mmCIF file of C-alpha atoms and ligand atoms in Angstrom:
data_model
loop_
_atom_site.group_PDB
_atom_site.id
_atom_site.type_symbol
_atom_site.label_atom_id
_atom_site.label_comp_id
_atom_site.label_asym_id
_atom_site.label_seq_id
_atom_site.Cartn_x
_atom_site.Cartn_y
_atom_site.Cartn_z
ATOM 1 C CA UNK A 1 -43.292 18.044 13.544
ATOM 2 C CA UNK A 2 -41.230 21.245 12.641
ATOM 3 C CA UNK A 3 -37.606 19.795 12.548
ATOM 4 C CA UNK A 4 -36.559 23.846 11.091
ATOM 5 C CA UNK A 5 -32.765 24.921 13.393
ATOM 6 C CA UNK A 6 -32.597 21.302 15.164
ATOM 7 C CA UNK A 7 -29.337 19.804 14.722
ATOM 8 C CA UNK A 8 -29.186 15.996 14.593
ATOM 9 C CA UNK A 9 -25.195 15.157 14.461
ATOM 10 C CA UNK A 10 -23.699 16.934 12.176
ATOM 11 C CA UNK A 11 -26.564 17.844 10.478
ATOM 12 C CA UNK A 12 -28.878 20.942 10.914
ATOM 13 C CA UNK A 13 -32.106 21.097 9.698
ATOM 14 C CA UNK A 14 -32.666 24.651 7.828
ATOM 15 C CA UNK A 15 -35.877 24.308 5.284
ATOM 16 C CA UNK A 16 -38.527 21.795 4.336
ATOM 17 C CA UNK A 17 -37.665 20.390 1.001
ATOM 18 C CA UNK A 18 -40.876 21.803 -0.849
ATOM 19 C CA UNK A 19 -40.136 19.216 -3.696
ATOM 20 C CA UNK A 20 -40.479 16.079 -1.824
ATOM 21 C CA UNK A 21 -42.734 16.050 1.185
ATOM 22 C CA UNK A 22 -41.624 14.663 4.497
ATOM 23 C CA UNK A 23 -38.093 15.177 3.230
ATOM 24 C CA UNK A 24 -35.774 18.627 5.195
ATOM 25 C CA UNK A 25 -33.141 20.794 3.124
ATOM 26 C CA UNK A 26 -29.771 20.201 5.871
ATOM 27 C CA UNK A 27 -27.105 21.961 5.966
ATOM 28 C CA UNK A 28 -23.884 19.412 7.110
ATOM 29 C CA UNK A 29 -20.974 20.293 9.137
ATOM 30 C CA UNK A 30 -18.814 19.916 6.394
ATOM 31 C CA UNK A 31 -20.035 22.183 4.420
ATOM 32 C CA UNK A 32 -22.708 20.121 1.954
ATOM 33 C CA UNK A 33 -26.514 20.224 1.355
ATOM 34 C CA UNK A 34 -28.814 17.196 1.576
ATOM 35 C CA UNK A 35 -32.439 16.256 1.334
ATOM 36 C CA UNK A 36 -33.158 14.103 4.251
ATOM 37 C CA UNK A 37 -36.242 12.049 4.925
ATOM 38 C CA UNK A 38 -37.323 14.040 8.229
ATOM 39 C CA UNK A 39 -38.122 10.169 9.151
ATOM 40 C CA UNK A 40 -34.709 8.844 9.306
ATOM 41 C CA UNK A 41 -33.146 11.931 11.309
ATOM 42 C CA UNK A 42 -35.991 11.308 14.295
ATOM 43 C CA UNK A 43 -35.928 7.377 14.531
ATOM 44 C CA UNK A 44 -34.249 6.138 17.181
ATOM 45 C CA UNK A 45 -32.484 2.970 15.209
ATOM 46 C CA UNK A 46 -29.404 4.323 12.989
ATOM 47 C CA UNK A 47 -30.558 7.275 12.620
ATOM 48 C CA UNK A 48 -28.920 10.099 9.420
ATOM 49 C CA UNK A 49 -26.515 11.767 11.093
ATOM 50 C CA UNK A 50 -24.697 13.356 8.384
ATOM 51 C CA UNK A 51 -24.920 13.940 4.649
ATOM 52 C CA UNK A 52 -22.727 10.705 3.929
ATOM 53 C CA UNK A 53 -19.598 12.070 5.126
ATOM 54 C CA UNK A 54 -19.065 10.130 8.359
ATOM 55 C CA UNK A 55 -18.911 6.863 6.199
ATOM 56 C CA UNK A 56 -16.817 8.391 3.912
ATOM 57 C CA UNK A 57 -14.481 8.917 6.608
ATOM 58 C CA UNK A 58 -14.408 5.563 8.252
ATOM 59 C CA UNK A 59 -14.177 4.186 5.033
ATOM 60 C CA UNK A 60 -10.562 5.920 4.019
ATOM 61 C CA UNK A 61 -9.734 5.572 7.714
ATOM 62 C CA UNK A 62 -10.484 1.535 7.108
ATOM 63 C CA UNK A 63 -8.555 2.023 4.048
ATOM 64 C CA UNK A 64 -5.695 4.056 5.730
ATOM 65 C CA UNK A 65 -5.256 1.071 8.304
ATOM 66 C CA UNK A 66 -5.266 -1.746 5.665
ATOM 67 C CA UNK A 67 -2.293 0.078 4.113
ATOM 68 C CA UNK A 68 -0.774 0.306 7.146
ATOM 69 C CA UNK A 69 -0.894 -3.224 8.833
ATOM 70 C CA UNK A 70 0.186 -4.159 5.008
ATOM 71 C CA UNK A 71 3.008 -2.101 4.867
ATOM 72 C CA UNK A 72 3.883 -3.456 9.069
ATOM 73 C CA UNK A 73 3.526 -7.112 7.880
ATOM 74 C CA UNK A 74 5.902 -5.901 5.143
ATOM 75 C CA UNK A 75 8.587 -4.841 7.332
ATOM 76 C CA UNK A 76 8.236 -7.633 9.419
ATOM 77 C CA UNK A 77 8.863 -9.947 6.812
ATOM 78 C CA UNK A 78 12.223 -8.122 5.942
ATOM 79 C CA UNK A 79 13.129 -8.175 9.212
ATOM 80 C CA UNK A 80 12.679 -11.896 9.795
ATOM 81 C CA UNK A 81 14.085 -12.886 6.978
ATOM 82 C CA UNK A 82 17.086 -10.245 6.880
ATOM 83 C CA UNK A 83 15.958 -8.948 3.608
ATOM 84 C CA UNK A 84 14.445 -6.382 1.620
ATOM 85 C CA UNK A 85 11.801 -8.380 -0.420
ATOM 86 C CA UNK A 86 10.825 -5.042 -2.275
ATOM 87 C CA UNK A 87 14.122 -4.526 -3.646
ATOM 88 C CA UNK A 88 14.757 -8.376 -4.429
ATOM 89 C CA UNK A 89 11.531 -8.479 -5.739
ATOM 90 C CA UNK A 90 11.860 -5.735 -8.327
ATOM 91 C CA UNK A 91 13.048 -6.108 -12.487
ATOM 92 C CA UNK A 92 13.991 -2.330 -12.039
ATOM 93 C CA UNK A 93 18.026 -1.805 -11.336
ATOM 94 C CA UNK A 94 18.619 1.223 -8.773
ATOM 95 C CA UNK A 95 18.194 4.856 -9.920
ATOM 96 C CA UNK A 96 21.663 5.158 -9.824
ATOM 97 C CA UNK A 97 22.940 2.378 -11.422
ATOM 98 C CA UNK A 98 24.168 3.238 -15.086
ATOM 99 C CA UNK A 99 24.607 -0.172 -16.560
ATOM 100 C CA UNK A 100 21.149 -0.723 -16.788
ATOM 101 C CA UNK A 101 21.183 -4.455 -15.547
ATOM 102 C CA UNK A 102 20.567 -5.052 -11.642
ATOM 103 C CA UNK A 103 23.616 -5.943 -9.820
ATOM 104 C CA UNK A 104 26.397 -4.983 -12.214
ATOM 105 C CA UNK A 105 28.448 -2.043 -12.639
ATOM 106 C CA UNK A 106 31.098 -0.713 -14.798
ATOM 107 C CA UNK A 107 34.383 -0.124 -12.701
ATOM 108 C CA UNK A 108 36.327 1.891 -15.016
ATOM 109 C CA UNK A 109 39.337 1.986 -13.196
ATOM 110 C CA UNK A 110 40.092 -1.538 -14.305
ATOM 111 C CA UNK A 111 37.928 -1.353 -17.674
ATOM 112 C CA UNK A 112 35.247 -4.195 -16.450
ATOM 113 C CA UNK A 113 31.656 -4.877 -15.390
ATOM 114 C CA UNK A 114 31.889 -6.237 -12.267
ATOM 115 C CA UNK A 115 28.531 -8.292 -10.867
ATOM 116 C CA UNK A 116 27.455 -8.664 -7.200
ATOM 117 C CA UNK A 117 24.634 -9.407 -5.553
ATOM 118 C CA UNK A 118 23.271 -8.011 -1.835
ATOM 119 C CA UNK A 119 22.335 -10.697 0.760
ATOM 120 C CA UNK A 120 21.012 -10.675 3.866
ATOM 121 C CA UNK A 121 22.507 -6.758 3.371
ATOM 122 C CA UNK A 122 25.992 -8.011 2.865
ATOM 123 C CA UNK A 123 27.384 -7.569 -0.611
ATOM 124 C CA UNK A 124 28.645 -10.295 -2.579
ATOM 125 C CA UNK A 125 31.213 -9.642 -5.075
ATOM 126 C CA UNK A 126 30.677 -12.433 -7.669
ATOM 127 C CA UNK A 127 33.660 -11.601 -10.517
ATOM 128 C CA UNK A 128 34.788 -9.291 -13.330
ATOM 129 C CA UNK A 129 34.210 -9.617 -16.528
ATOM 130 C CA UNK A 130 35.089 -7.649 -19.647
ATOM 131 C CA UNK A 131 31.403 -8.561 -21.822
ATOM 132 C CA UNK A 132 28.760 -6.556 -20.023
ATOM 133 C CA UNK A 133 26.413 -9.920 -20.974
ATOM 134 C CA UNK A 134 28.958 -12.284 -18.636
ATOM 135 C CA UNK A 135 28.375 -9.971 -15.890
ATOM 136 C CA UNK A 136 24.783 -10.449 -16.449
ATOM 137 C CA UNK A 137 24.592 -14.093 -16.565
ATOM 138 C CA UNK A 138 26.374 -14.418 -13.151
ATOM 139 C CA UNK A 139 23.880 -11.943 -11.568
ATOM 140 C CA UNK A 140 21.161 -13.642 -13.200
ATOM 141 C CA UNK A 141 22.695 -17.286 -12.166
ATOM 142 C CA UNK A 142 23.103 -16.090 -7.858
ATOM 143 C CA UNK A 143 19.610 -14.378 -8.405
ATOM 144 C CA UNK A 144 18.262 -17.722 -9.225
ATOM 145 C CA UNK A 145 20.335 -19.665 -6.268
ATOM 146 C CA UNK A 146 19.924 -16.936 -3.724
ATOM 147 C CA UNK A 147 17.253 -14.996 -3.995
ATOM 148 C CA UNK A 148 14.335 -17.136 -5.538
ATOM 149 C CA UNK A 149 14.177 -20.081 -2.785
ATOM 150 C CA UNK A 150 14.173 -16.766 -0.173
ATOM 151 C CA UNK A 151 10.827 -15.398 -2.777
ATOM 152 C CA UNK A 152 9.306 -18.602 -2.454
ATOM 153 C CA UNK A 153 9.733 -19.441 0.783
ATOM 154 C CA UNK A 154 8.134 -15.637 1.576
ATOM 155 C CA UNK A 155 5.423 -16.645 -1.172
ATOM 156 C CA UNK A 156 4.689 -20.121 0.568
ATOM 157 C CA UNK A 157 4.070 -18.504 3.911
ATOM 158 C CA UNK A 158 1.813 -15.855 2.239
ATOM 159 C CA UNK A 159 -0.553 -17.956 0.539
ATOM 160 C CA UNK A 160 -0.932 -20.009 3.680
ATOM 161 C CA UNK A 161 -1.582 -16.805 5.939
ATOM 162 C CA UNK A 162 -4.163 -16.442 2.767
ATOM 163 C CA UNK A 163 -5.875 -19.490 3.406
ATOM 164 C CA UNK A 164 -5.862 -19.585 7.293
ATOM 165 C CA UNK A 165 -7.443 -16.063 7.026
ATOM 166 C CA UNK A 166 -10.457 -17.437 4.583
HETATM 167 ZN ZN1 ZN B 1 -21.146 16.045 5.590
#
């Protein structure tokens, strides 16, 4: 059967492939060459209907709406729990925070390092201290009452969405 200027989805058949017979040269509609089996662009089960690039596609669209419904769930979360789990989350203070430790800044007006923490997007003043470390403890010590039983509670619910979804 001469397959030579039929088109068979994106593909279009332009030469036989004189190095492997039963196999057509095809030109693809995005722009590659491929050696199909003349076979598998005629049957009627699954049949080639492009050099690859169609599953390439659905693959990264797959992809695409994995990170999507992740980064939805995400937001949801925040929302339900009035919080902003990547930001709690994170070791790394905020790009413009100059003391270097999350939570604590230096107020020069009145020479000290004053801590707070952000809950539930209200902030929380929690002292001033003159020793940059002080300032750090008393982050460190509302971190670990506020923040971690709101991180484990998120974590709990997680692993059990996990397991309900194996
Ligand atoms: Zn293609």
């Amino acid at each position: 059967m001469n397959l030579i200027g039929r088109e068979f989805g994106r593909l279009k058949v332009v030469a036989n492939d004189r190095a492997r017979p039963g196999y057509v040269i095809c030109e693809c509609k995005c722009g590659s060459k491929v050696s199909v089996r003349s076979y598998s662009l005629t049957k009627k089960q699954n049949p080639t209907q492009s050099c690859g690039c169609i599953r390439k596609e659905i693959v990264s669209e797959i992809g695409r709406r994995t990170i999507h419904d992740n980064s939805a769930k995400r937001i949801e979360t925040n929302m339900r729990y009035n919080t902003n789990f990547q930001i709690i989350e994170s070791e790394e203070p905020a790009k413009n925070n100059k003391s270097g430790y999350k939570g604590v800044w230096y107020d020069p007006t009145r020479g000290k390092y004053e801590a707070y923490i952000t809950l539930h997007r209200k902030k929380i003043c929690l002292g001033r201290f003159s020793k940059l470390e002080d300032a750090v403890k008393a982050r460190k010590a509302a971190e670990d009452e506020l923040f971690a039983p709101l991180i484990a509670a998120k974590r709990a619910e997680s692993r059990s969405a996990v397991a309900i979804a194996r």
